[in-house]
């Protein structure tokens, strides 16, 4: 095969590739919102393809084309102009895509934040109905039974009924408080966590040590709610699944961040192995991450064997920015 034949083969291949690239570029114009830089690049590719097609046609029809080289020269100038200006302006496409991505992330975080707020409002409403509706009814039943309890001859039955009513009242109060902790709303996260831990029915061999360095300082309600729910969920998971004897909780304010370090000496935890809490009612790992992410925070898991020499334990680090939260 002669050199001319090789040249013709590569010319055909080049023409095919150029036409293919020009077609794809033109079809992508709608996606780029008809950006000027992309239009110029498309024009350059189309002009280049036309020049190559003309070159191929002239192989078979030598008289085809222009009598002088000037139109080819102007075509080359036009192609160079389109590519040079298009590449220079193409940064606008990247800026547009980055802005669109940022808007999408902001929308998703705002949506998740709205879901959290709506959930908390519904929790508060349900808690109020339990506390103000069912609570007084049970109290009235207890007082009514106390008034007629002397008519029940069997003291064991009378004691069991009194105990059942008292437990029902206590359960309603606990459920109401868990749904919407009034202590958190009125006094802040320090008192809320202290109250939550104080109400827990802990195993006899489990000890919880916690330190909240900022005292009674208040933060945005959404930040307090997320931090409180996450801590409660982590404690519940440790109690139910970790078989730990020590829980360490450290919550502090570090400049413009809220930092949480949670550790136990249990059997350890692999986030990817448990996408949801096995209790069925807890938030689960990914729900914790999504809630923290809605506040532009981060969650990291690791082992913490300093609390035990025989078990890996778990260490959870959470950072939540205190500024710029949606």
mmCIF file of C-alpha atoms in Angstrom:
data_model
loop_
_atom_site.group_PDB
_atom_site.id
_atom_site.type_symbol
_atom_site.label_atom_id
_atom_site.label_comp_id
_atom_site.label_asym_id
_atom_site.label_seq_id
_atom_site.Cartn_x
_atom_site.Cartn_y
_atom_site.Cartn_z
ATOM 1 C CA UNK A 1 0.000 0.000 0.000
ATOM 2 C CA UNK A 2 1.443 3.345 -1.054
ATOM 3 C CA UNK A 3 1.831 6.398 1.110
ATOM 4 C CA UNK A 4 -1.113 8.071 -0.645
ATOM 5 C CA UNK A 5 -3.357 5.118 0.167
ATOM 6 C CA UNK A 6 -2.377 5.224 3.836
ATOM 7 C CA UNK A 7 -3.021 8.955 3.858
ATOM 8 C CA UNK A 8 -6.472 8.422 2.312
ATOM 9 C CA UNK A 9 -7.380 5.767 4.895
ATOM 10 C CA UNK A 10 -6.422 7.994 7.805
ATOM 11 C CA UNK A 11 -8.218 10.896 6.158
ATOM 12 C CA UNK A 12 -11.424 8.844 6.037
ATOM 13 C CA UNK A 13 -11.013 7.855 9.679
ATOM 14 C CA UNK A 14 -10.334 11.454 10.654
ATOM 15 C CA UNK A 15 -13.417 12.619 8.789
ATOM 16 C CA UNK A 16 -15.581 10.037 10.514
ATOM 17 C CA UNK A 17 -14.276 11.006 13.965
ATOM 18 C CA UNK A 18 -14.724 14.714 13.299
ATOM 19 C CA UNK A 19 -18.303 14.298 12.053
ATOM 20 C CA UNK A 20 -19.089 12.038 15.014
ATOM 21 C CA UNK A 21 -17.643 14.604 17.481
ATOM 22 C CA UNK A 22 -19.543 17.447 15.774
ATOM 23 C CA UNK A 23 -22.871 15.571 15.991
ATOM 24 C CA UNK A 24 -22.371 14.734 19.664
ATOM 25 C CA UNK A 25 -21.359 18.328 20.441
ATOM 26 C CA UNK A 26 -24.447 19.725 18.712
ATOM 27 C CA UNK A 27 -26.709 17.307 20.599
ATOM 28 C CA UNK A 28 -25.179 18.428 23.899
ATOM 29 C CA UNK A 29 -25.999 22.071 23.203
ATOM 30 C CA UNK A 30 -29.365 21.778 24.959
ATOM 31 C CA UNK A 31 -27.757 20.343 28.107
ATOM 32 C CA UNK A 32 -25.299 23.245 28.245
ATOM 33 C CA UNK A 33 -28.220 25.691 28.066
ATOM 34 C CA UNK A 34 -26.915 26.984 24.708
ATOM 35 C CA UNK A 35 -23.859 28.410 26.396
ATOM 36 C CA UNK A 36 -21.845 30.672 24.073
ATOM 37 C CA UNK A 37 -18.605 28.760 24.678
ATOM 38 C CA UNK A 38 -20.197 25.480 23.650
ATOM 39 C CA UNK A 39 -21.831 27.051 20.591
ATOM 40 C CA UNK A 40 -18.420 28.307 19.446
ATOM 41 C CA UNK A 41 -16.841 24.880 19.972
ATOM 42 C CA UNK A 42 -19.682 23.255 18.002
ATOM 43 C CA UNK A 43 -19.222 25.778 15.180
ATOM 44 C CA UNK A 44 -15.496 25.027 15.101
ATOM 45 C CA UNK A 45 -16.073 21.272 14.989
ATOM 46 C CA UNK A 46 -18.710 21.536 12.252
ATOM 47 C CA UNK A 47 -16.490 23.812 10.118
ATOM 48 C CA UNK A 48 -13.536 21.489 10.604
ATOM 49 C CA UNK A 49 -15.674 18.498 9.587
ATOM 50 C CA UNK A 50 -16.858 20.319 6.446
ATOM 51 C CA UNK A 51 -13.255 21.077 5.469
ATOM 52 C CA UNK A 52 -12.280 17.451 5.893
ATOM 53 C CA UNK A 53 -15.287 16.259 3.869
ATOM 54 C CA UNK A 54 -14.316 18.649 1.071
ATOM 55 C CA UNK A 55 -10.774 17.288 1.155
ATOM 56 C CA UNK A 56 -12.107 13.737 0.763
ATOM 57 C CA UNK A 57 -14.447 14.699 -2.092
ATOM 58 C CA UNK A 58 -11.560 16.383 -3.923
ATOM 59 C CA UNK A 59 -9.679 13.074 -3.911
ATOM 60 C CA UNK A 60 -12.305 11.691 -6.288
ATOM 61 C CA UNK A 61 -13.351 14.959 -7.949
ATOM 62 C CA UNK A 62 -10.207 17.129 -8.181
ATOM 63 C CA UNK A 63 -12.071 20.107 -9.650
ATOM 64 C CA UNK A 64 -14.479 20.208 -6.675
ATOM 65 C CA UNK A 65 -13.958 23.009 -4.144
ATOM 66 C CA UNK A 66 -12.582 26.509 -4.340
ATOM 67 C CA UNK A 67 -10.249 27.799 -6.998
ATOM 68 C CA UNK A 68 -8.032 29.548 -4.472
ATOM 69 C CA UNK A 69 -6.803 28.624 -1.003
ATOM 70 C CA UNK A 70 -8.177 31.792 0.574
ATOM 71 C CA UNK A 71 -11.535 30.271 1.651
ATOM 72 C CA UNK A 72 -9.620 27.403 3.320
ATOM 73 C CA UNK A 73 -7.429 29.924 5.098
ATOM 74 C CA UNK A 74 -10.447 31.866 6.335
ATOM 75 C CA UNK A 75 -12.013 28.590 7.415
ATOM 76 C CA UNK A 76 -8.894 27.763 9.429
ATOM 77 C CA UNK A 77 -8.967 31.220 11.006
ATOM 78 C CA UNK A 78 -12.634 30.772 11.891
ATOM 79 C CA UNK A 79 -11.962 27.339 13.433
ATOM 80 C CA UNK A 80 -9.065 28.715 15.476
ATOM 81 C CA UNK A 81 -11.200 31.646 16.625
ATOM 82 C CA UNK A 82 -14.071 29.387 17.686
ATOM 83 C CA UNK A 83 -11.841 26.973 19.597
ATOM 84 C CA UNK A 84 -9.783 29.713 21.266
ATOM 85 C CA UNK A 85 -12.756 31.796 22.460
ATOM 86 C CA UNK A 86 -14.844 28.694 23.245
ATOM 87 C CA UNK A 87 -12.165 27.112 25.408
ATOM 88 C CA UNK A 88 -11.593 30.425 27.159
ATOM 89 C CA UNK A 89 -15.305 30.821 27.930
ATOM 90 C CA UNK A 90 -15.947 27.144 28.747
ATOM 91 C CA UNK A 91 -15.250 27.889 32.390
ATOM 92 C CA UNK A 92 -18.773 29.330 32.472
ATOM 93 C CA UNK A 93 -20.149 25.827 31.954
ATOM 94 C CA UNK A 94 -18.189 24.516 34.928
ATOM 95 C CA UNK A 95 -19.303 27.490 37.008
ATOM 96 C CA UNK A 96 -22.920 26.830 36.006
ATOM 97 C CA UNK A 97 -22.648 23.124 36.837
ATOM 98 C CA UNK A 98 -21.003 23.893 40.183
ATOM 99 C CA UNK A 99 -23.706 26.417 41.057
ATOM 100 C CA UNK A 100 -26.419 23.955 40.019
ATOM 101 C CA UNK A 101 -24.842 21.249 42.182
ATOM 102 C CA UNK A 102 -24.571 23.620 45.146
ATOM 103 C CA UNK A 103 -28.214 24.648 44.721
ATOM 104 C CA UNK A 104 -29.248 20.993 44.578
ATOM 105 C CA UNK A 105 -27.329 20.176 47.752
ATOM 106 C CA UNK A 106 -28.734 23.244 49.499
ATOM 107 C CA UNK A 107 -32.239 22.225 48.431
ATOM 108 C CA UNK A 108 -31.749 18.662 49.690
ATOM 109 C CA UNK A 109 -30.424 19.907 53.034
ATOM 110 C CA UNK A 110 -33.240 22.427 53.321
ATOM 111 C CA UNK A 111 -35.760 19.705 52.507
ATOM 112 C CA UNK A 112 -34.281 17.349 55.097
ATOM 113 C CA UNK A 113 -34.223 20.185 57.618
ATOM 114 C CA UNK A 114 -37.895 20.840 56.919
ATOM 115 C CA UNK A 115 -38.633 17.139 57.418
ATOM 116 C CA UNK A 116 -36.842 17.191 60.776
ATOM 117 C CA UNK A 117 -38.734 20.313 61.861
ATOM 118 C CA UNK A 118 -42.053 18.827 60.747
ATOM 119 C CA UNK A 119 -41.245 15.600 62.591
ATOM 120 C CA UNK A 120 -40.436 17.492 65.773
ATOM 121 C CA UNK A 121 -43.646 19.534 65.496
ATOM 122 C CA UNK A 122 -45.652 16.345 65.094
ATOM 123 C CA UNK A 123 -43.821 14.766 68.032
ATOM 124 C CA UNK A 124 -44.616 17.827 70.136
ATOM 125 C CA UNK A 125 -48.270 17.777 69.122
ATOM 126 C CA UNK A 126 -48.635 14.076 69.907
ATOM 127 C CA UNK A 127 -46.749 14.521 73.173
ATOM 128 C CA UNK A 128 -49.066 17.346 74.197
ATOM 129 C CA UNK A 129 -52.143 15.270 73.395
ATOM 130 C CA UNK A 130 -50.819 12.397 75.481
ATOM 131 C CA UNK A 131 -49.835 14.625 78.379
ATOM 132 C CA UNK A 132 -52.898 16.879 78.400
ATOM 133 C CA UNK A 133 -55.445 14.333 77.158
ATOM 134 C CA UNK A 134 -54.723 10.807 78.319
ATOM 135 C CA UNK A 135 -52.691 11.860 81.380
ATOM 136 C CA UNK A 136 -55.562 13.623 83.203
ATOM 137 C CA UNK A 137 -57.921 10.776 82.331
ATOM 138 C CA UNK A 138 -55.620 8.239 83.957
ATOM 139 C CA UNK A 139 -55.174 10.511 86.969
ATOM 140 C CA UNK A 140 -58.975 10.762 87.311
ATOM 141 C CA UNK A 141 -59.248 6.985 87.106
ATOM 142 C CA UNK A 142 -56.639 6.663 89.841
ATOM 143 C CA UNK A 143 -58.473 9.113 92.117
ATOM 144 C CA UNK A 144 -61.800 7.422 91.399
ATOM 145 C CA UNK A 145 -60.402 4.019 92.184
ATOM 146 C CA UNK A 146 -58.855 5.335 95.396
ATOM 147 C CA UNK A 147 -62.291 6.494 96.448
ATOM 148 C CA UNK A 148 -63.900 3.097 95.910
ATOM 149 C CA UNK A 149 -60.903 0.855 96.569
ATOM 150 C CA UNK A 150 -62.255 -0.039 100.028
ATOM 151 C CA UNK A 151 -65.068 -1.919 98.306
ATOM 152 C CA UNK A 152 -62.548 -4.336 96.794
ATOM 153 C CA UNK A 153 -62.194 -7.032 99.405
ATOM 154 C CA UNK A 154 -59.062 -8.693 98.102
ATOM 155 C CA UNK A 155 -56.031 -6.538 99.078
ATOM 156 C CA UNK A 156 -53.858 -8.170 96.409
ATOM 157 C CA UNK A 157 -56.285 -7.193 93.642
ATOM 158 C CA UNK A 158 -56.527 -3.678 95.075
ATOM 159 C CA UNK A 159 -52.718 -3.383 95.142
ATOM 160 C CA UNK A 160 -52.343 -4.729 91.602
ATOM 161 C CA UNK A 161 -54.923 -2.308 90.247
ATOM 162 C CA UNK A 162 -53.260 0.638 91.988
ATOM 163 C CA UNK A 163 -49.884 -0.426 90.632
ATOM 164 C CA UNK A 164 -51.244 -0.884 87.074
ATOM 165 C CA UNK A 165 -52.806 2.587 87.055
ATOM 166 C CA UNK A 166 -49.620 4.150 88.462
ATOM 167 C CA UNK A 167 -47.510 2.382 85.818
ATOM 168 C CA UNK A 168 -49.882 3.544 83.079
ATOM 169 C CA UNK A 169 -49.537 7.165 84.232
ATOM 170 C CA UNK A 170 -45.746 6.837 84.429
ATOM 171 C CA UNK A 171 -45.604 5.269 80.954
ATOM 172 C CA UNK A 172 -47.682 8.078 79.438
ATOM 173 C CA UNK A 173 -45.375 10.657 80.993
ATOM 174 C CA UNK A 174 -42.260 8.845 79.738
ATOM 175 C CA UNK A 175 -43.647 8.425 76.221
ATOM 176 C CA UNK A 176 -44.702 12.065 76.168
ATOM 177 C CA UNK A 177 -41.281 13.196 77.320
ATOM 178 C CA UNK A 178 -39.457 10.965 74.818
ATOM 179 C CA UNK A 179 -41.574 12.235 71.959
ATOM 180 C CA UNK A 180 -40.895 15.857 72.784
ATOM 181 C CA UNK A 181 -38.569 16.455 75.744
ATOM 182 C CA UNK A 182 -39.837 19.592 77.472
ATOM 183 C CA UNK A 183 -36.533 19.875 79.324
ATOM 184 C CA UNK A 184 -34.711 20.302 76.002
ATOM 185 C CA UNK A 185 -37.083 23.029 74.869
ATOM 186 C CA UNK A 186 -37.032 24.910 78.162
ATOM 187 C CA UNK A 187 -33.533 24.355 79.563
ATOM 188 C CA UNK A 188 -31.238 23.211 76.775
ATOM 189 C CA UNK A 189 -29.272 20.152 75.806
ATOM 190 C CA UNK A 190 -27.224 19.773 79.017
ATOM 191 C CA UNK A 191 -30.288 19.412 81.235
ATOM 192 C CA UNK A 192 -32.070 17.297 78.621
ATOM 193 C CA UNK A 193 -29.260 14.747 78.387
ATOM 194 C CA UNK A 194 -28.833 14.671 82.153
ATOM 195 C CA UNK A 195 -32.574 14.101 82.544
ATOM 196 C CA UNK A 196 -32.569 11.385 79.869
ATOM 197 C CA UNK A 197 -29.685 9.485 81.467
ATOM 198 C CA UNK A 198 -31.278 9.852 84.906
ATOM 199 C CA UNK A 199 -34.498 8.242 83.696
ATOM 200 C CA UNK A 200 -32.789 5.262 82.057
ATOM 201 C CA UNK A 201 -33.189 1.824 83.532
ATOM 202 C CA UNK A 202 -29.519 0.920 83.150
ATOM 203 C CA UNK A 203 -28.078 -2.572 83.557
ATOM 204 C CA UNK A 204 -26.292 -2.878 86.921
ATOM 205 C CA UNK A 205 -22.869 -3.252 85.270
ATOM 206 C CA UNK A 206 -23.172 -0.248 82.918
ATOM 207 C CA UNK A 207 -21.806 3.160 83.882
ATOM 208 C CA UNK A 208 -22.346 6.354 81.862
ATOM 209 C CA UNK A 209 -19.875 9.212 82.229
ATOM 210 C CA UNK A 210 -20.641 12.430 80.392
ATOM 211 C CA UNK A 211 -19.109 15.877 80.212
ATOM 212 C CA UNK A 212 -20.797 18.880 78.584
ATOM 213 C CA UNK A 213 -18.300 21.716 78.655
ATOM 214 C CA UNK A 214 -20.550 24.618 77.648
ATOM 215 C CA UNK A 215 -23.003 24.228 80.531
ATOM 216 C CA UNK A 216 -26.454 25.724 80.052
ATOM 217 C CA UNK A 217 -25.555 27.626 76.874
ATOM 218 C CA UNK A 218 -28.251 27.464 74.204
ATOM 219 C CA UNK A 219 -27.876 26.893 70.463
ATOM 220 C CA UNK A 220 -30.206 26.899 67.497
ATOM 221 C CA UNK A 221 -33.207 24.611 68.191
ATOM 222 C CA UNK A 222 -32.437 22.387 65.191
ATOM 223 C CA UNK A 223 -28.855 21.843 66.381
ATOM 224 C CA UNK A 224 -30.006 20.970 69.898
ATOM 225 C CA UNK A 225 -32.672 18.574 68.607
ATOM 226 C CA UNK A 226 -30.277 16.702 66.298
ATOM 227 C CA UNK A 227 -27.528 16.467 68.915
ATOM 228 C CA UNK A 228 -29.991 15.261 71.569
ATOM 229 C CA UNK A 229 -31.602 12.656 69.302
ATOM 230 C CA UNK A 230 -28.226 11.334 68.146
ATOM 231 C CA UNK A 231 -26.904 10.963 71.702
ATOM 232 C CA UNK A 232 -30.088 9.233 72.851
ATOM 233 C CA UNK A 233 -29.932 6.849 69.895
ATOM 234 C CA UNK A 234 -26.290 5.995 70.507
ATOM 235 C CA UNK A 235 -26.946 5.304 74.191
ATOM 236 C CA UNK A 236 -29.951 3.115 73.372
ATOM 237 C CA UNK A 237 -27.935 1.158 70.804
ATOM 238 C CA UNK A 238 -25.153 0.576 73.313
ATOM 239 C CA UNK A 239 -27.596 -0.625 75.956
ATOM 240 C CA UNK A 240 -29.421 -2.962 73.570
ATOM 241 C CA UNK A 241 -26.613 -4.379 71.468
ATOM 242 C CA UNK A 242 -23.079 -3.557 72.630
ATOM 243 C CA UNK A 243 -22.926 -5.413 75.960
ATOM 244 C CA UNK A 244 -20.723 -2.583 77.211
ATOM 245 C CA UNK A 245 -19.873 -1.640 80.788
ATOM 246 C CA UNK A 246 -18.650 1.928 80.154
ATOM 247 C CA UNK A 247 -20.033 4.797 78.078
ATOM 248 C CA UNK A 248 -18.103 8.036 77.751
ATOM 249 C CA UNK A 249 -19.804 11.118 76.269
ATOM 250 C CA UNK A 250 -17.972 14.372 75.700
ATOM 251 C CA UNK A 251 -19.791 17.338 74.167
ATOM 252 C CA UNK A 252 -18.047 20.661 73.704
ATOM 253 C CA UNK A 253 -18.118 23.888 71.739
ATOM 254 C CA UNK A 254 -14.927 24.415 69.753
ATOM 255 C CA UNK A 255 -14.912 27.864 68.168
ATOM 256 C CA UNK A 256 -17.652 27.625 65.528
ATOM 257 C CA UNK A 257 -18.320 23.893 65.925
ATOM 258 C CA UNK A 258 -20.206 21.584 68.233
ATOM 259 C CA UNK A 259 -18.057 18.494 68.846
ATOM 260 C CA UNK A 260 -19.401 15.189 70.137
ATOM 261 C CA UNK A 261 -17.256 12.217 71.089
ATOM 262 C CA UNK A 262 -19.149 9.094 72.076
ATOM 263 C CA UNK A 263 -17.320 5.914 73.135
ATOM 264 C CA UNK A 264 -18.165 2.576 74.693
ATOM 265 C CA UNK A 265 -16.235 -0.622 75.403
ATOM 266 C CA UNK A 266 -18.729 -2.970 73.776
ATOM 267 C CA UNK A 267 -18.435 -5.519 71.020
ATOM 268 C CA UNK A 268 -17.882 -2.893 68.339
ATOM 269 C CA UNK A 269 -19.890 -1.709 65.397
ATOM 270 C CA UNK A 270 -19.525 -1.814 61.608
ATOM 271 C CA UNK A 271 -21.674 0.919 60.016
ATOM 272 C CA UNK A 272 -21.856 -0.763 56.591
ATOM 273 C CA UNK A 273 -23.128 -3.969 58.161
ATOM 274 C CA UNK A 274 -26.051 -2.299 59.935
ATOM 275 C CA UNK A 275 -27.707 0.272 57.669
ATOM 276 C CA UNK A 276 -30.623 0.530 60.061
ATOM 277 C CA UNK A 277 -30.990 0.128 63.771
ATOM 278 C CA UNK A 278 -31.968 -3.452 64.554
ATOM 279 C CA UNK A 279 -34.422 -2.178 67.121
ATOM 280 C CA UNK A 280 -36.684 -1.124 64.280
ATOM 281 C CA UNK A 281 -37.586 2.128 66.011
ATOM 282 C CA UNK A 282 -34.230 3.835 66.271
ATOM 283 C CA UNK A 283 -32.742 6.260 63.828
ATOM 284 C CA UNK A 284 -30.131 3.884 62.426
ATOM 285 C CA UNK A 285 -26.665 4.739 61.191
ATOM 286 C CA UNK A 286 -27.646 6.316 57.887
ATOM 287 C CA UNK A 287 -30.445 8.302 59.472
ATOM 288 C CA UNK A 288 -27.947 9.697 61.994
ATOM 289 C CA UNK A 289 -25.619 10.631 59.140
ATOM 290 C CA UNK A 290 -28.411 12.284 57.153
ATOM 291 C CA UNK A 291 -29.590 14.295 60.139
ATOM 292 C CA UNK A 292 -26.070 15.518 60.905
ATOM 293 C CA UNK A 293 -25.417 16.186 57.214
ATOM 294 C CA UNK A 294 -28.538 18.346 57.063
ATOM 295 C CA UNK A 295 -26.678 20.696 59.434
ATOM 296 C CA UNK A 296 -23.538 20.492 57.239
ATOM 297 C CA UNK A 297 -21.904 18.293 59.872
ATOM 298 C CA UNK A 298 -19.816 15.124 59.644
ATOM 299 C CA UNK A 299 -19.949 11.696 61.293
ATOM 300 C CA UNK A 300 -17.043 9.270 61.637
ATOM 301 C CA UNK A 301 -16.917 5.845 63.294
ATOM 302 C CA UNK A 302 -13.975 3.918 64.670
ATOM 303 C CA UNK A 303 -12.901 1.522 67.421
ATOM 304 C CA UNK A 304 -11.994 2.604 70.913
ATOM 305 C CA UNK A 305 -10.170 -0.178 72.754
ATOM 306 C CA UNK A 306 -8.737 2.159 75.411
ATOM 307 C CA UNK A 307 -11.807 1.383 77.501
ATOM 308 C CA UNK A 308 -11.268 -2.365 77.244
ATOM 309 C CA UNK A 309 -8.422 -4.724 76.408
ATOM 310 C CA UNK A 310 -10.668 -7.543 75.170
ATOM 311 C CA UNK A 311 -13.230 -5.714 73.004
ATOM 312 C CA UNK A 312 -12.853 -3.216 70.161
ATOM 313 C CA UNK A 313 -15.491 -0.816 71.463
ATOM 314 C CA UNK A 314 -16.799 2.015 69.327
ATOM 315 C CA UNK A 315 -15.864 5.666 68.939
ATOM 316 C CA UNK A 316 -18.207 8.113 67.233
ATOM 317 C CA UNK A 317 -17.027 11.614 66.340
ATOM 318 C CA UNK A 318 -19.565 14.186 65.225
ATOM 319 C CA UNK A 319 -18.891 17.777 64.192
ATOM 320 C CA UNK A 320 -21.719 20.253 63.623
ATOM 321 C CA UNK A 321 -20.982 23.831 62.491
ATOM 322 C CA UNK A 322 -22.706 26.465 64.604
ATOM 323 C CA UNK A 323 -22.801 29.011 61.790
ATOM 324 C CA UNK A 324 -24.248 28.813 58.328
ATOM 325 C CA UNK A 325 -26.828 26.170 59.298
ATOM 326 C CA UNK A 326 -29.973 26.264 57.180
#
